[in-house]
XYZ file of C-alpha atoms in Angstrom:
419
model
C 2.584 37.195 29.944
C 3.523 33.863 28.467
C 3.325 30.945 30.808
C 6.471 29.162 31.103
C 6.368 25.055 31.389
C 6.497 24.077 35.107
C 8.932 20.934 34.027
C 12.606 20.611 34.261
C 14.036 23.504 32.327
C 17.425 22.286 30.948
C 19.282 26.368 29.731
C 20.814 25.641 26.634
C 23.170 28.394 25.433
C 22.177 30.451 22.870
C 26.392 30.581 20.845
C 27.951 27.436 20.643
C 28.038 25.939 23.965
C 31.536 26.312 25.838
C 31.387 22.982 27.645
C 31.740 19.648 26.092
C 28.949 17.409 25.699
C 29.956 15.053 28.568
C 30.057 17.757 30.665
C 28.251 17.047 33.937
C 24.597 19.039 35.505
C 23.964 20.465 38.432
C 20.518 20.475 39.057
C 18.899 23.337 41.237
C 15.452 23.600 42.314
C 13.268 26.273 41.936
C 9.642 26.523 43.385
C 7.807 30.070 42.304
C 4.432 30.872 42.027
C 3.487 30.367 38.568
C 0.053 30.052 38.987
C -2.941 31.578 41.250
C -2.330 35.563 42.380
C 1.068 35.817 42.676
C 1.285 34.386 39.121
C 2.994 36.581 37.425
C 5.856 37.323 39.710
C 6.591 33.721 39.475
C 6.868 33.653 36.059
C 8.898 36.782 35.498
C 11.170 35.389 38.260
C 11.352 31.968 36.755
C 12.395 33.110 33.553
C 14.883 35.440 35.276
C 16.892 32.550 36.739
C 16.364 30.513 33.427
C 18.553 33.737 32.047
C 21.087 34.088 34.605
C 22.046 30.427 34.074
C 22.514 30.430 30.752
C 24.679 33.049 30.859
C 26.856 31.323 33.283
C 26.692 28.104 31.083
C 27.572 29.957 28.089
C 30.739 31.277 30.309
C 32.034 27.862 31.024
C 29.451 26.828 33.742
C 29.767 26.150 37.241
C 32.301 23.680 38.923
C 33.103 22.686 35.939
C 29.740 21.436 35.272
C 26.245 22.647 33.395
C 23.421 24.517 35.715
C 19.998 23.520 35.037
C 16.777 24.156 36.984
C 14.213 21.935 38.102
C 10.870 24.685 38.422
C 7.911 24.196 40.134
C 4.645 25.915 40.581
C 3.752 26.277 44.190
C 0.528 27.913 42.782
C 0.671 30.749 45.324
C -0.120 28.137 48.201
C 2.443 27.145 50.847
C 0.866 23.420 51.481
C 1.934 22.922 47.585
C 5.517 24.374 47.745
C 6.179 22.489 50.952
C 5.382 19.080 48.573
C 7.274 20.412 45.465
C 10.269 22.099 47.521
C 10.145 18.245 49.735
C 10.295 16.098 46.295
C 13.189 18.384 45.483
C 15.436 17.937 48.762
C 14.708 14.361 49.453
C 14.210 12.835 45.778
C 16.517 15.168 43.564
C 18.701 16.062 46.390
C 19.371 19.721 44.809
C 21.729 21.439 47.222
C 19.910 24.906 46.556
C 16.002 26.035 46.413
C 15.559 29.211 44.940
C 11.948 30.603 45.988
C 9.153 31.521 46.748
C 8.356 34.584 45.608
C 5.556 35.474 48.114
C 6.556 35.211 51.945
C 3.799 33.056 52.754
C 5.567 30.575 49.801
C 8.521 30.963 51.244
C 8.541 30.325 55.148
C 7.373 26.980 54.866
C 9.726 25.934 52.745
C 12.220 27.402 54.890
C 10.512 25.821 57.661
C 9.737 22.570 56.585
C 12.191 21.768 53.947
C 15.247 23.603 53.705
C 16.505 24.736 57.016
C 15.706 21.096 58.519
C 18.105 19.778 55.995
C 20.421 22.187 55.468
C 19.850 22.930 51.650
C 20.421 26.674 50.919
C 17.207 28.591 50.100
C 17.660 32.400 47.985
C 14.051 34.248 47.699
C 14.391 36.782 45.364
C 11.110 38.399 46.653
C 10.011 37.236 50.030
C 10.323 40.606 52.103
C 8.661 39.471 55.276
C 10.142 40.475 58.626
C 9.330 37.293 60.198
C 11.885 35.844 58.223
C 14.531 38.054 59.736
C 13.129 36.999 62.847
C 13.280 33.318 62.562
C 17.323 34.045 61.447
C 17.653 35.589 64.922
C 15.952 32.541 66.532
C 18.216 30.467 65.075
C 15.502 28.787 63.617
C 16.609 28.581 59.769
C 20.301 27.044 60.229
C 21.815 30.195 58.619
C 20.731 28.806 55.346
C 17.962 31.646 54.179
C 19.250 34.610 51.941
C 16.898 36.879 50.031
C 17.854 39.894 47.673
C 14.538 41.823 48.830
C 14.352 44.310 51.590
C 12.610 43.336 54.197
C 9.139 45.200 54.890
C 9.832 46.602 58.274
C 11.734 49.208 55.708
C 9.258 49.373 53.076
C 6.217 50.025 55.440
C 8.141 53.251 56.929
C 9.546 53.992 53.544
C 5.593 53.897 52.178
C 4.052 55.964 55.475
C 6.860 58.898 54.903
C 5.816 58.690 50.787
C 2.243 58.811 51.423
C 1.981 61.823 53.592
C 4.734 63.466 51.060
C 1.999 62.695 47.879
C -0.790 64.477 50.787
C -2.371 60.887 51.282
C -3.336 62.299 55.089
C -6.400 59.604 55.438
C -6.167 56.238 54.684
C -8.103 52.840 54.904
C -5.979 50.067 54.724
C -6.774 47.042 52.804
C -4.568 43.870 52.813
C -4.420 40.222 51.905
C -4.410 38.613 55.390
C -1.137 36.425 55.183
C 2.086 36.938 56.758
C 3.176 39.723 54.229
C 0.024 41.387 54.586
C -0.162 41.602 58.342
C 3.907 42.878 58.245
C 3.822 45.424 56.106
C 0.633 46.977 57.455
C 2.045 46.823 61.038
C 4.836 48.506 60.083
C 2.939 50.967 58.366
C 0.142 51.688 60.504
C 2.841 52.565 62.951
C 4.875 54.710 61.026
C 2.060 56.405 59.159
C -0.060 57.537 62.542
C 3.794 58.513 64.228
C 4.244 60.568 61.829
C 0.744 62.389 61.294
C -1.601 60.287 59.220
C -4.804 58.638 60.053
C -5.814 55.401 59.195
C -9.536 55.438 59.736
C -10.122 51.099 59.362
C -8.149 48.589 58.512
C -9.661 45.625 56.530
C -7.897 42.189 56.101
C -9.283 39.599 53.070
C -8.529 36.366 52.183
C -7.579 35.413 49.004
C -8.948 34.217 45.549
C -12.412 35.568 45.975
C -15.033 35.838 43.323
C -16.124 39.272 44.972
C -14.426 41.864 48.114
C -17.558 44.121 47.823
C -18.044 43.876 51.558
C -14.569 44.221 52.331
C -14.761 47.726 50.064
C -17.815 48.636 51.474
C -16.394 47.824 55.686
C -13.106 50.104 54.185
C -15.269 53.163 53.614
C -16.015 53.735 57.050
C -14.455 56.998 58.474
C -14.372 59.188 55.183
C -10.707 58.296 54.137
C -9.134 60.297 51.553
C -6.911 57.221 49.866
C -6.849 53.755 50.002
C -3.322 51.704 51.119
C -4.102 48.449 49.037
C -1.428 45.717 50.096
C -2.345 42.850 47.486
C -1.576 41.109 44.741
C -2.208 41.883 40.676
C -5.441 39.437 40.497
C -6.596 39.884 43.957
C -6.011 43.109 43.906
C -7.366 44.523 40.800
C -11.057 42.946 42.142
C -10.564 44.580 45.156
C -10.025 47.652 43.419
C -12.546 48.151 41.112
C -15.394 47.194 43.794
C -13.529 49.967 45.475
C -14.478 51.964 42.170
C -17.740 51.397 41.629
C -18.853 51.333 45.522
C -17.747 55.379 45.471
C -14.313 55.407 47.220
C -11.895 57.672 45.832
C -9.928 57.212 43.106
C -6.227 58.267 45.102
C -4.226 54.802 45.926
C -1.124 53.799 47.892
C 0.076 50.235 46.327
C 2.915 47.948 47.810
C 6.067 46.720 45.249
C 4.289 43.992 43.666
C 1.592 46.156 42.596
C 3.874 47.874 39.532
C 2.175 45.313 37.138
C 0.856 46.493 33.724
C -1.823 43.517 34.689
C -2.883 45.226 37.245
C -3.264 48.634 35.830
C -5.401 46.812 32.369
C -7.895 45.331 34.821
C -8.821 48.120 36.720
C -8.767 50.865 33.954
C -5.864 53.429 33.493
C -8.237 56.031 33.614
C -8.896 55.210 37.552
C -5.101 54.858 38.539
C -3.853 58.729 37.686
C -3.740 59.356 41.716
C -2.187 56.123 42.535
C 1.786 55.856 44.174
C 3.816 53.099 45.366
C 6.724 52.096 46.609
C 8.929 49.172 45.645
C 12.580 47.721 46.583
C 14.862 50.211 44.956
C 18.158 49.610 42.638
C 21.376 51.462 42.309
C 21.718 51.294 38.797
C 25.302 48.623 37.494
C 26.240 47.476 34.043
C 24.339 44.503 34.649
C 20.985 46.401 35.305
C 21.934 47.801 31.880
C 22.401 44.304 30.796
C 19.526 42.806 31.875
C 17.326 46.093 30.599
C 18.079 45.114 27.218
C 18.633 41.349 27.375
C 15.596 39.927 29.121
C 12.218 40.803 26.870
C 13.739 39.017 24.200
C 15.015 35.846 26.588
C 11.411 35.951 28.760
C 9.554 36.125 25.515
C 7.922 39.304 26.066
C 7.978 39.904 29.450
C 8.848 43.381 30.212
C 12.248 43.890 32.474
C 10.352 45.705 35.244
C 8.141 42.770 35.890
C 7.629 42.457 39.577
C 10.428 40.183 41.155
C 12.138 39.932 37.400
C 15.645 41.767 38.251
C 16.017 40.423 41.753
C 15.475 37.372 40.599
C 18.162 37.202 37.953
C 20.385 38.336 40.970
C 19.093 35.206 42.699
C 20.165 32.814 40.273
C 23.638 34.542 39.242
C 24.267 34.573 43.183
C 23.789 31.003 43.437
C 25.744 29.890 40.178
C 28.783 31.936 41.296
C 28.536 30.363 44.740
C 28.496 27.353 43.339
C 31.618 27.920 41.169
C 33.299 29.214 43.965
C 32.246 25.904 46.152
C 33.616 23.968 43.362
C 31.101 21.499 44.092
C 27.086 20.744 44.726
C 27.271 20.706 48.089
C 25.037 22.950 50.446
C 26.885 23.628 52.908
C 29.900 24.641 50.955
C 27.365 27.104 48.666
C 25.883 28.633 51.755
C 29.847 29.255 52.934
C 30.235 31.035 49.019
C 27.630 33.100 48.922
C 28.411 35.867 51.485
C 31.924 35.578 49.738
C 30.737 35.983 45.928
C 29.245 39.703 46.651
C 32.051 40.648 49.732
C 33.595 44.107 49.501
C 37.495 43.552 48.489
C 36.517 41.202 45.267
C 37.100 42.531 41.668
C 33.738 43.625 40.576
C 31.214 41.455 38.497
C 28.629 42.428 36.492
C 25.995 40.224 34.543
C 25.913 38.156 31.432
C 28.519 35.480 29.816
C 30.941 37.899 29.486
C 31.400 39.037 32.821
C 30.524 35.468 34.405
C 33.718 34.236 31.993
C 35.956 36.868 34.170
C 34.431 35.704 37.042
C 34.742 32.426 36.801
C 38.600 32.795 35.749
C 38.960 34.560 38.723
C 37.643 32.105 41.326
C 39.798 29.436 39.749
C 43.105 31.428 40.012
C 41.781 31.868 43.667
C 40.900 35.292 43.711
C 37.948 37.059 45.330
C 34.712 38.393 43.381
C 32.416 40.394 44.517
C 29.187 40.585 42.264
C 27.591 43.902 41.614
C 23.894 42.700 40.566
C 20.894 44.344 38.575
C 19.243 45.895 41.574
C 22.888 46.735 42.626
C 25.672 45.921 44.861
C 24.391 43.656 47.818
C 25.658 42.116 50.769
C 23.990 39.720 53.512
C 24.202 40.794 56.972
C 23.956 37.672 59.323
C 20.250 36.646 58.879
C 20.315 36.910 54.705
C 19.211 40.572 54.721
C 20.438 43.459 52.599
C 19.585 46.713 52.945
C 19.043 49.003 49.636
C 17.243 51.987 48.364
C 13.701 52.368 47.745
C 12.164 53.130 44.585
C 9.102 55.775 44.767
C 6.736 55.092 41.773
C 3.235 56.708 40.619
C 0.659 55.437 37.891
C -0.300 57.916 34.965
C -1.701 57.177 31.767
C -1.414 53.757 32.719
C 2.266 53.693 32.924
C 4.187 52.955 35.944
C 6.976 55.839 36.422
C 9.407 56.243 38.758
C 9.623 59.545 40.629
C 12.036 59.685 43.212
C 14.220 57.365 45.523
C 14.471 56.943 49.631
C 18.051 55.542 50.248
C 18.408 52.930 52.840
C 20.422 55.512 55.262
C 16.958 57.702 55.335
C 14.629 55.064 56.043
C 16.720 54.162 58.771
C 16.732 57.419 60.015
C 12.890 57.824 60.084
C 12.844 54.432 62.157
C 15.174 55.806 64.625
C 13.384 58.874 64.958
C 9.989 56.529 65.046
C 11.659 54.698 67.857
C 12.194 57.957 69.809
């Protein structure tokens, strides 16, 4: 993957540009994790809102006005995005953050920066509960949206598609973080509810030369498969000491483990007995528009890059709440964006196209409701949606999809959980 240039990223249009040259910008940050393990999310994601703002530029732009991006590299670590997401707020004064990526990226901005100020914050990949949680605290000012699933889903989602794949034995390793600890709580639940057992459970910290002993402490108890909740760098290491230390070769992996990256470190050849589950889509014209648009825009990077279609989502969410505030202004955006993907609208796809119809629409006054690559969304109080999840296996080093859990039955294995 190329890296992109973590400096103000002005989106020229492609066609001839259908604002003047006077036309005003609107400048809206973006902190993502461009560097250090969650590298490669970043990027994809970066690039993703780079795309969905040209498009809107080349339909007219938003209030009247040009949307660029600011992007910074939080470099995986929430002390950085904290400083980068604080210069943005306070210096720039950007009504909007979009980011992190990674939940432990992303609460401290919320935190620190955004929700203290009232600046609007959209991660496209964050999936932590505590983030739902701090929404029902009251804690983030109503400010937070995300266009991720939240993990207390995808941990149930995982333990039902585990035992389905025969995965009846488990050792659990995860990066110990706030996503980690989630998503494994969730699981560990779910999985031993339902008949599995986990026989350890091994957190790690990250950005190690070596997790041999962490490998080794995970082979305790005989387990059949290995539940690795990491990252591409982190957790291709952990993997192949793993490997060589005699564990078998059958793997359950967590969403952002779908990464060609991944797979090429380890070896293809070890990954033929490894499934995962991801947040899902419900296939739109604009997942067929991004499909084909975004190798070429990214400059190479592939479409079902970890965070890459949720993130477009991100950014076309925010530039059509922006239209539809008519201004820069955060509290008016936050206001928009429940209102730019409401049921009752005239459906909106992506691109410049689309975007043009859109933005007609909003200025003769009528409702839109934005129907996005991973599908059509809506935000329940605390910036949630609910969606489908995608149920994925690795063979000959490719990462194919084989099945889908709709939202409606993961809620119904909770329920029965909760029994």
């Amino acid at each position: 993957m190329k890296r992109i240039l973590l400096t103000t990223a002005l989106v020229a249009a492609v066609a001839a540009p259908a604002l003047p040259a006077a036309a005003c910008d609107i400048t809206v940050g973006v902190v993502m994790e461009l560097t250090g393990p969650a590298g490669a999310y970043g990027q994809a994601g970066a690039k993703s809102v780079e795309m969905a703002f040209r498009d809107i530029n080349e339909a007219g732009g938003a209030a009247g006005c040009r949307l660029v991006t600011d992007t910074r590299d939080s470099q995986s670590q929430g002390t950085v995005a904290v400083d980068q997401a604080t210069q943005l707020v306070n210096i720039k004064k950007v009504p909007v953050v979009i980011g992190g990526i990674i939940s432990s990226v992303t609460i401290p901005i919320l935190t620190s920066v955004t929700a203290p100020a009232g600046v609007v914050q959209v991660s496209p990949a964050a999936s932590s509960p505590t983030l739902t949680a701090l929404g029902k605290q009251g804690k983030t000012n109503g400010v937070f949206f995300r266009t991720i699933t939240s993990d207390a889903l995808q941990g149930s989602a995982a333990a039902k598609y585990a035992l389905d794949q025969g995965l009846k034995k488990i050792a659990i390793i995860h990066v110990n973080n706030d996503f980690g600890v989630n998503i494994v709580r969730e699981f560990s639940a779910a999985y031993t509810k339902l008949g599995g057992t986990i026989t350890s459970t091994t957190p790690y910290n990250e950005q190690q030369s070596s997790y041999s002993a962490e490998a080794s402490a995970a082979m305790a108890g005989e387990p059949e498969a290995l539940y690795l909740v990491s990252t591409p760098v982190d957790g291709a290491t952990i993997a192949r000491a793993w490997i060589s230390g005699g564990g078998p070769q059958k793997f359950l992996l967590n969403d952002g483990m779908n990464s060609g990256d991944f797979i090429e470190a380890v070896g293809a050849q070890y990954l033929n007995d490894a499934y995962g589950t991801s947040s899902g889509t419900t296939r739109t014209a604009s997942t067929d528009y991004f499909t084909g648009a975004y190798e070429a825009f990214s400059g190479g990077i592939k479409p079902d890059a970890p965070a890459a279609d949720r993130a477009y989502d991100a950014g076309a969410i925010v530039a059509l709440a922006i239209a539809k505030a008519g201004k820069p202004d955060a509290a008016a955006i936050k206001a928009a964006i429940p209102q730019v993907v409401a049921e009752g609208g005239t459906p909106i796809h992506a691109g410049r196209d689309e975007f043009a119809k859109a933005l007609q629409l909003i200025k003769d006054g009528k409702p839109i409701k934005y129907e996005g690559v991973i599908g059509p969304v809506s935000f329940d109080p605390y910036g949630d949606i609910t969606g489908p999840f995608r149920l994925w296996r690795i063979q000959d080093g490719k990462v194919t999809t084989i099945g889908e859990m709709s939202a409606a039955e993961v809620d119904k294995i909770k329920a029965e959980l909760a029994k």
